[in-house]
Amino acid sequence: MDAIREVERYLDNHRDELLEALKELLSIPSISALSEHRGDVRRAAEWIAHRLTSAGFEHVELMETGGHPLVYADWLHAEGKPTVLVYGHYDVQPVDPLELWTSPPFTPTIRDHQLYARGASDDKGPTFLHIAVLSAMLKVHGELPVNVKFCIEGEEEIGSAHLHAFLEQTRDQFAADLILISDTTMVGPNQPAVVYGLRGLAAAQIDVRTAASDLHSGLYGGAVPNAARAVAEIVASFHRPDGSVAVEGFYDRVRPLTEAEREEFAKLGHEEEALKQALALSDLWGEPGYTALERMCARPTLEVNGIWGGFQGEGTKTVIPCEAHAKLTCRLVPDQDPQEILDLVEQHVQRHAPKGAKVTFIRQDGGRPYVAPYDHPALQLAASAYEHAYGTKAVFTRMGGSIPVVETFSQLLKIPVVMMGFSLNDENFHAPNEHFSLDNFDKGLRTLAYYYHELPSAWNQH
């Protein structure tokens, strides 16, 4: 334990310096979805590469993927010890609507022991924790207790569009014994969680076209199809009144929750009334027969993310719109396949297309669900590491979000994926005023220092 304490003391003594370094990274607007920020995305990759080089990591490289670059680095001198592949991402979501930010999204600001900036919680902050801890170990001891490879990508927020094909071509370079990811959430402010399952993702856009152009509602109203009404009718057909998904075959391959899993969810003590109050809701909604927590983490969904068409400016414009659109995402669970689900949704859309409406179904991002065996020593060590830093036993749970690369790593490299997150569900990732708890910044450093130091001993139990 002395070796861990030495690293922890170093991290404590350099805490302000580390926080300033994270602020530097957060100030770079690395928005992967917007072409005007392509240069900023590369600048963030270069910042990370420089940081890794300065810390003493080797073979640091910006690897070209066909899209935004991936940062690779390694340290492979721990003979006979396991190799950890550390995954994270340095790209961030767009910041709209900008007017809802209390402070500018790329001017990192501390308020009430929270660090506010786009990417603070998802995923620059948690990724930086790994860089900081491993760099401290090299500084203090001159070596690492394990072998390490970094895979820090710049396209996670756009579905890791090029990563799967890239990893297929370079899998030998990324070969490891386990993957460590901190892009998941904790259950609560002092309740760490080892995530052993993620939902998959299938996304699409529906484009509806009727007439050749918008039409005057006085001259043509009552005689021609309305694209906005048509898309609304399609969207309304996706769910039954009880909240279940009405797409034929949608649930056919869903792996049921086991009684043991449902018991674990029940132990989390999730209060649905508190959830309603926190979200300012009068009621909850969704598939019957499951708790809200089960529906959010371990059941499949079909959501409408956006719907638009026709006149949206101030005042009135009496037109019948000729086109309208909707964006959809499905969160998937084992054993649902993204392409099969999109097939079913497309067939449903075409069956429910109103007369006079031409519907185009455009497939977008996808990713398979993932579930790991949580009795693996590497996952059990994660719980011990959390307890060391937080003084609280970690829970094992699934997360409702999707990290498509997890399934990619699992399928290509055939190794366990350990997900240790330090973010909280209410930290507004993907929304205005994203923030990261400085308490979790500090405890996250201690958690990871323990994990890396103790991993060789735990691995020997495998």
mmCIF file with all atom_site columns, N, CA, C and O in Angstrom, residues 262-295:
data_model
loop_
_atom_site.group_PDB
_atom_site.id
_atom_site.type_symbol
_atom_site.label_atom_id
_atom_site.label_alt_id
_atom_site.label_comp_id
_atom_site.label_asym_id
_atom_site.label_entity_id
_atom_site.label_seq_id
_atom_site.pdbx_PDB_ins_code
_atom_site.Cartn_x
_atom_site.Cartn_y
_atom_site.Cartn_z
_atom_site.occupancy
_atom_site.B_iso_or_equiv
_atom_site.pdbx_formal_charge
_atom_site.auth_seq_id
_atom_site.auth_comp_id
_atom_site.auth_asym_id
_atom_site.auth_atom_id
_atom_site.pdbx_PDB_model_num
ATOM 1   N N  . ARG A 1 262 ? -32.944 -8.574 -11.592 1.00 0.00 ? 262 ARG A N  1
ATOM 2   C CA . ARG A 1 262 ? -34.021 -7.727 -11.085 1.00 0.00 ? 262 ARG A CA 1
ATOM 3   C C  . ARG A 1 262 ? -33.851 -7.468 -9.586  1.00 0.00 ? 262 ARG A C  1
ATOM 4   O O  . ARG A 1 262 ? -34.158 -6.385 -9.092  1.00 0.00 ? 262 ARG A O  1
ATOM 5   N N  . GLU A 1 263 ? -33.324 -8.456 -8.878  1.00 0.00 ? 263 GLU A N  1
ATOM 6   C CA . GLU A 1 263 ? -33.044 -8.262 -7.454  1.00 0.00 ? 263 GLU A CA 1
ATOM 7   C C  . GLU A 1 263 ? -31.960 -7.212 -7.252  1.00 0.00 ? 263 GLU A C  1
ATOM 8   O O  . GLU A 1 263 ? -32.030 -6.392 -6.318  1.00 0.00 ? 263 GLU A O  1
ATOM 9   N N  . GLU A 1 264 ? -30.928 -7.220 -8.124  1.00 0.00 ? 264 GLU A N  1
ATOM 10  C CA . GLU A 1 264 ? -29.860 -6.220 -8.028  1.00 0.00 ? 264 GLU A CA 1
ATOM 11  C C  . GLU A 1 264 ? -30.398 -4.819 -8.300  1.00 0.00 ? 264 GLU A C  1
ATOM 12  O O  . GLU A 1 264 ? -30.030 -3.852 -7.621  1.00 0.00 ? 264 GLU A O  1
ATOM 13  N N  . PHE A 1 265 ? -31.258 -4.696 -9.304  1.00 0.00 ? 265 PHE A N  1
ATOM 14  C CA . PHE A 1 265 ? -31.874 -3.395 -9.569  1.00 0.00 ? 265 PHE A CA 1
ATOM 15  C C  . PHE A 1 265 ? -32.694 -2.929 -8.364  1.00 0.00 ? 265 PHE A C  1
ATOM 16  O O  . PHE A 1 265 ? -32.665 -1.745 -7.995  1.00 0.00 ? 265 PHE A O  1
ATOM 17  N N  . ALA A 1 266 ? -33.418 -3.860 -7.743  1.00 0.00 ? 266 ALA A N  1
ATOM 18  C CA . ALA A 1 266 ? -34.251 -3.498 -6.588  1.00 0.00 ? 266 ALA A CA 1
ATOM 19  C C  . ALA A 1 266 ? -33.396 -3.002 -5.430  1.00 0.00 ? 266 ALA A C  1
ATOM 20  O O  . ALA A 1 266 ? -33.809 -2.106 -4.668  1.00 0.00 ? 266 ALA A O  1
ATOM 21  N N  . LYS A 1 267 ? -32.184 -3.544 -5.284  1.00 0.00 ? 267 LYS A N  1
ATOM 22  C CA . LYS A 1 267 ? -31.298 -3.143 -4.183  1.00 0.00 ? 267 LYS A CA 1
ATOM 23  C C  . LYS A 1 267 ? -30.831 -1.696 -4.318  1.00 0.00 ? 267 LYS A C  1
ATOM 24  O O  . LYS A 1 267 ? -30.399 -1.090 -3.338  1.00 0.00 ? 267 LYS A O  1
ATOM 25  N N  . LEU A 1 268 ? -30.901 -1.155 -5.533  1.00 0.00 ? 268 LEU A N  1
ATOM 26  C CA . LEU A 1 268 ? -30.413 0.205  -5.738  1.00 0.00 ? 268 LEU A CA 1
ATOM 27  C C  . LEU A 1 268 ? -31.332 1.246  -5.107  1.00 0.00 ? 268 LEU A C  1
ATOM 28  O O  . LEU A 1 268 ? -30.959 2.420  -4.983  1.00 0.00 ? 268 LEU A O  1
ATOM 29  N N  . GLY A 1 269 ? -32.528 0.826  -4.725  1.00 0.00 ? 269 GLY A N  1
ATOM 30  C CA . GLY A 1 269 ? -33.420 1.726  -4.018  1.00 0.00 ? 269 GLY A CA 1
ATOM 31  C C  . GLY A 1 269 ? -33.836 2.943  -4.812  1.00 0.00 ? 269 GLY A C  1
ATOM 32  O O  . GLY A 1 269 ? -33.947 4.046  -4.275  1.00 0.00 ? 269 GLY A O  1
ATOM 33  N N  . HIS A 1 270 ? -34.086 2.752  -6.076  1.00 0.00 ? 270 HIS A N  1
ATOM 34  C CA . HIS A 1 270 ? -34.437 3.874  -6.944  1.00 0.00 ? 270 HIS A CA 1
ATOM 35  C C  . HIS A 1 270 ? -35.861 4.337  -6.666  1.00 0.00 ? 270 HIS A C  1
ATOM 36  O O  . HIS A 1 270 ? -36.811 3.554  -6.741  1.00 0.00 ? 270 HIS A O  1
ATOM 37  N N  . GLU A 1 271 ? -36.036 5.606  -6.344  1.00 0.00 ? 271 GLU A N  1
ATOM 38  C CA . GLU A 1 271 ? -37.346 6.152  -5.997  1.00 0.00 ? 271 GLU A CA 1
ATOM 39  C C  . GLU A 1 271 ? -37.958 6.834  -7.216  1.00 0.00 ? 271 GLU A C  1
ATOM 40  O O  . GLU A 1 271 ? -37.462 7.857  -7.680  1.00 0.00 ? 271 GLU A O  1
ATOM 41  N N  . GLU A 1 272 ? -39.063 6.286  -7.713  1.00 0.00 ? 272 GLU A N  1
ATOM 42  C CA . GLU A 1 272 ? -39.678 6.839  -8.908  1.00 0.00 ? 272 GLU A CA 1
ATOM 43  C C  . GLU A 1 272 ? -40.308 8.204  -8.636  1.00 0.00 ? 272 GLU A C  1
ATOM 44  O O  . GLU A 1 272 ? -40.307 9.074  -9.508  1.00 0.00 ? 272 GLU A O  1
ATOM 45  N N  . GLU A 1 273 ? -40.805 8.405  -7.434  1.00 0.00 ? 273 GLU A N  1
ATOM 46  C CA . GLU A 1 273 ? -41.376 9.712  -7.109  1.00 0.00 ? 273 GLU A CA 1
ATOM 47  C C  . GLU A 1 273 ? -40.283 10.785 -7.112  1.00 0.00 ? 273 GLU A C  1
ATOM 48  O O  . GLU A 1 273 ? -40.492 11.903 -7.594  1.00 0.00 ? 273 GLU A O  1
ATOM 49  N N  . ALA A 1 274 ? -39.111 10.419 -6.592  1.00 0.00 ? 274 ALA A N  1
ATOM 50  C CA . ALA A 1 274 ? -37.991 11.362 -6.585  1.00 0.00 ? 274 ALA A CA 1
ATOM 51  C C  . ALA A 1 274 ? -37.532 11.660 -8.006  1.00 0.00 ? 274 ALA A C  1
ATOM 52  O O  . ALA A 1 274 ? -37.141 12.796 -8.319  1.00 0.00 ? 274 ALA A O  1
ATOM 53  N N  . LEU A 1 275 ? -37.590 10.649 -8.870  1.00 0.00 ? 275 LEU A N  1
ATOM 54  C CA . LEU A 1 275 ? -37.217 10.857 -10.268 1.00 0.00 ? 275 LEU A CA 1
ATOM 55  C C  . LEU A 1 275 ? -38.171 11.852 -10.931 1.00 0.00 ? 275 LEU A C  1
ATOM 56  O O  . LEU A 1 275 ? -37.729 12.764 -11.648 1.00 0.00 ? 275 LEU A O  1
ATOM 57  N N  . LYS A 1 276 ? -39.461 11.704 -10.685 1.00 0.00 ? 276 LYS A N  1
ATOM 58  C CA . LYS A 1 276 ? -40.443 12.644 -11.255 1.00 0.00 ? 276 LYS A CA 1
ATOM 59  C C  . LYS A 1 276 ? -40.170 14.070 -10.772 1.00 0.00 ? 276 LYS A C  1
ATOM 60  O O  . LYS A 1 276 ? -40.197 15.023 -11.564 1.00 0.00 ? 276 LYS A O  1
ATOM 61  N N  . GLN A 1 277 ? -39.899 14.209 -9.498  1.00 0.00 ? 277 GLN A N  1
ATOM 62  C CA . GLN A 1 277 ? -39.651 15.542 -8.956  1.00 0.00 ? 277 GLN A CA 1
ATOM 63  C C  . GLN A 1 277 ? -38.381 16.140 -9.526  1.00 0.00 ? 277 GLN A C  1
ATOM 64  O O  . GLN A 1 277 ? -38.341 17.333 -9.868  1.00 0.00 ? 277 GLN A O  1
ATOM 65  N N  . ALA A 1 278 ? -37.343 15.323 -9.646  1.00 0.00 ? 278 ALA A N  1
ATOM 66  C CA . ALA A 1 278 ? -36.064 15.825 -10.155 1.00 0.00 ? 278 ALA A CA 1
ATOM 67  C C  . ALA A 1 278 ? -36.181 16.296 -11.597 1.00 0.00 ? 278 ALA A C  1
ATOM 68  O O  . ALA A 1 278 ? -35.494 17.238 -12.011 1.00 0.00 ? 278 ALA A O  1
ATOM 69  N N  . LEU A 1 279 ? -37.054 15.654 -12.372 1.00 0.00 ? 279 LEU A N  1
ATOM 70  C CA . LEU A 1 279 ? -37.205 15.995 -13.784 1.00 0.00 ? 279 LEU A CA 1
ATOM 71  C C  . LEU A 1 279 ? -38.418 16.883 -14.047 1.00 0.00 ? 279 LEU A C  1
ATOM 72  O O  . LEU A 1 279 ? -38.735 17.154 -15.209 1.00 0.00 ? 279 LEU A O  1
ATOM 73  N N  . ALA A 1 280 ? -39.075 17.323 -12.976 1.00 0.00 ? 280 ALA A N  1
ATOM 74  C CA . ALA A 1 280 ? -40.269 18.181 -13.098 1.00 0.00 ? 280 ALA A CA 1
ATOM 75  C C  . ALA A 1 280 ? -41.342 17.528 -13.955 1.00 0.00 ? 280 ALA A C  1
ATOM 76  O O  . ALA A 1 280 ? -41.950 18.163 -14.821 1.00 0.00 ? 280 ALA A O  1
ATOM 77  N N  . LEU A 1 281 ? -41.588 16.234 -13.714 1.00 0.00 ? 281 LEU A N  1
ATOM 78  C CA . LEU A 1 281 ? -42.586 15.482 -14.466 1.00 0.00 ? 281 LEU A CA 1
ATOM 79  C C  . LEU A 1 281 ? -43.808 15.213 -13.597 1.00 0.00 ? 281 LEU A C  1
ATOM 80  O O  . LEU A 1 281 ? -43.701 14.971 -12.393 1.00 0.00 ? 281 LEU A O  1
ATOM 81  N N  . SER A 1 282 ? -44.967 15.216 -14.231 1.00 0.00 ? 282 SER A N  1
ATOM 82  C CA . SER A 1 282 ? -46.181 14.851 -13.509 1.00 0.00 ? 282 SER A CA 1
ATOM 83  C C  . SER A 1 282 ? -46.357 13.341 -13.452 1.00 0.00 ? 282 SER A C  1
ATOM 84  O O  . SER A 1 282 ? -47.053 12.820 -12.569 1.00 0.00 ? 282 SER A O  1
ATOM 85  N N  . ASP A 1 283 ? -45.731 12.629 -14.404 1.00 0.00 ? 283 ASP A N  1
ATOM 86  C CA . ASP A 1 283 ? -45.852 11.172 -14.419 1.00 0.00 ? 283 ASP A CA 1
ATOM 87  C C  . ASP A 1 283 ? -44.706 10.598 -15.239 1.00 0.00 ? 283 ASP A C  1
ATOM 88  O O  . ASP A 1 283 ? -44.076 11.292 -16.041 1.00 0.00 ? 283 ASP A O  1
ATOM 89  N N  . LEU A 1 284 ? -44.435 9.305  -15.038 1.00 0.00 ? 284 LEU A N  1
ATOM 90  C CA . LEU A 1 284 ? -43.476 8.578  -15.851 1.00 0.00 ? 284 LEU A CA 1
ATOM 91  C C  . LEU A 1 284 ? -44.227 7.833  -16.949 1.00 0.00 ? 284 LEU A C  1
ATOM 92  O O  . LEU A 1 284 ? -45.449 7.790  -16.965 1.00 0.00 ? 284 LEU A O  1
ATOM 93  N N  . TRP A 1 285 ? -43.485 7.233  -17.854 1.00 0.00 ? 285 TRP A N  1
ATOM 94  C CA . TRP A 1 285 ? -44.100 6.611  -19.028 1.00 0.00 ? 285 TRP A CA 1
ATOM 95  C C  . TRP A 1 285 ? -43.202 5.492  -19.516 1.00 0.00 ? 285 TRP A C  1
ATOM 96  O O  . TRP A 1 285 ? -41.983 5.544  -19.353 1.00 0.00 ? 285 TRP A O  1
ATOM 97  N N  . GLY A 1 286 ? -43.766 4.473  -20.111 1.00 0.00 ? 286 GLY A N  1
ATOM 98  C CA . GLY A 1 286 ? -42.946 3.435  -20.715 1.00 0.00 ? 286 GLY A CA 1
ATOM 99  C C  . GLY A 1 286 ? -43.551 2.061  -20.615 1.00 0.00 ? 286 GLY A C  1
ATOM 100 O O  . GLY A 1 286 ? -44.690 1.870  -20.155 1.00 0.00 ? 286 GLY A O  1
ATOM 101 N N  . GLU A 1 287 ? -42.784 1.084  -21.047 1.00 0.00 ? 287 GLU A N  1
ATOM 102 C CA . GLU A 1 287 ? -43.214 -0.302 -21.136 1.00 0.00 ? 287 GLU A CA 1
ATOM 103 C C  . GLU A 1 287 ? -43.725 -0.815 -19.790 1.00 0.00 ? 287 GLU A C  1
ATOM 104 O O  . GLU A 1 287 ? -43.022 -0.728 -18.782 1.00 0.00 ? 287 GLU A O  1
ATOM 105 N N  . PRO A 1 288 ? -44.918 -1.386 -19.754 1.00 0.00 ? 288 PRO A N  1
ATOM 106 C CA . PRO A 1 288 ? -45.472 -1.875 -18.480 1.00 0.00 ? 288 PRO A CA 1
ATOM 107 C C  . PRO A 1 288 ? -44.755 -3.138 -18.008 1.00 0.00 ? 288 PRO A C  1
ATOM 108 O O  . PRO A 1 288 ? -44.134 -3.861 -18.797 1.00 0.00 ? 288 PRO A O  1
ATOM 109 N N  . GLY A 1 289 ? -44.852 -3.401 -16.707 1.00 0.00 ? 289 GLY A N  1
ATOM 110 C CA . GLY A 1 289 ? -44.282 -4.613 -16.143 1.00 0.00 ? 289 GLY A CA 1
ATOM 111 C C  . GLY A 1 289 ? -42.863 -4.465 -15.643 1.00 0.00 ? 289 GLY A C  1
ATOM 112 O O  . GLY A 1 289 ? -42.278 -5.443 -15.149 1.00 0.00 ? 289 GLY A O  1
ATOM 113 N N  . TYR A 1 290 ? -42.299 -3.268 -15.755 1.00 0.00 ? 290 TYR A N  1
ATOM 114 C CA . TYR A 1 290 ? -40.914 -3.037 -15.329 1.00 0.00 ? 290 TYR A CA 1
ATOM 115 C C  . TYR A 1 290 ? -40.834 -1.734 -14.554 1.00 0.00 ? 290 TYR A C  1
ATOM 116 O O  . TYR A 1 290 ? -41.611 -0.807 -14.790 1.00 0.00 ? 290 TYR A O  1
ATOM 117 N N  . THR A 1 291 ? -39.867 -1.671 -13.645 1.00 0.00 ? 291 THR A N  1
ATOM 118 C CA . THR A 1 291 ? -39.639 -0.422 -12.934 1.00 0.00 ? 291 THR A CA 1
ATOM 119 C C  . THR A 1 291 ? -39.012 0.591  -13.895 1.00 0.00 ? 291 THR A C  1
ATOM 120 O O  . THR A 1 291 ? -38.477 0.230  -14.955 1.00 0.00 ? 291 THR A O  1
ATOM 121 N N  . ALA A 1 292 ? -39.055 1.862  -13.499 1.00 0.00 ? 292 ALA A N  1
ATOM 122 C CA . ALA A 1 292 ? -38.433 2.898  -14.331 1.00 0.00 ? 292 ALA A CA 1
ATOM 123 C C  . ALA A 1 292 ? -36.945 2.630  -14.506 1.00 0.00 ? 292 ALA A C  1
ATOM 124 O O  . ALA A 1 292 ? -36.391 2.814  -15.597 1.00 0.00 ? 292 ALA A O  1
ATOM 125 N N  . LEU A 1 293 ? -36.262 2.176  -13.444 1.00 0.00 ? 293 LEU A N  1
ATOM 126 C CA . LEU A 1 293 ? -34.830 1.900  -13.533 1.00 0.00 ? 293 LEU A CA 1
ATOM 127 C C  . LEU A 1 293 ? -34.552 0.763  -14.506 1.00 0.00 ? 293 LEU A C  1
ATOM 128 O O  . LEU A 1 293 ? -33.611 0.840  -15.311 1.00 0.00 ? 293 LEU A O  1
ATOM 129 N N  . GLU A 1 294 ? -35.360 -0.292 -14.459 1.00 0.00 ? 294 GLU A N  1
ATOM 130 C CA . GLU A 1 294 ? -35.193 -1.393 -15.411 1.00 0.00 ? 294 GLU A CA 1
ATOM 131 C C  . GLU A 1 294 ? -35.427 -0.917 -16.829 1.00 0.00 ? 294 GLU A C  1
ATOM 132 O O  . GLU A 1 294 ? -34.696 -1.300 -17.757 1.00 0.00 ? 294 GLU A O  1
ATOM 133 N N  . ARG A 1 295 ? -36.450 -0.074 -17.023 1.00 0.00 ? 295 ARG A N  1
ATOM 134 C CA . ARG A 1 295 ? -36.731 0.428  -18.373 1.00 0.00 ? 295 ARG A CA 1
ATOM 135 C C  . ARG A 1 295 ? -35.588 1.314  -18.880 1.00 0.00 ? 295 ARG A C  1
ATOM 136 O O  . ARG A 1 295 ? -35.264 1.308  -20.062 1.00 0.00 ? 295 ARG A O  1
#
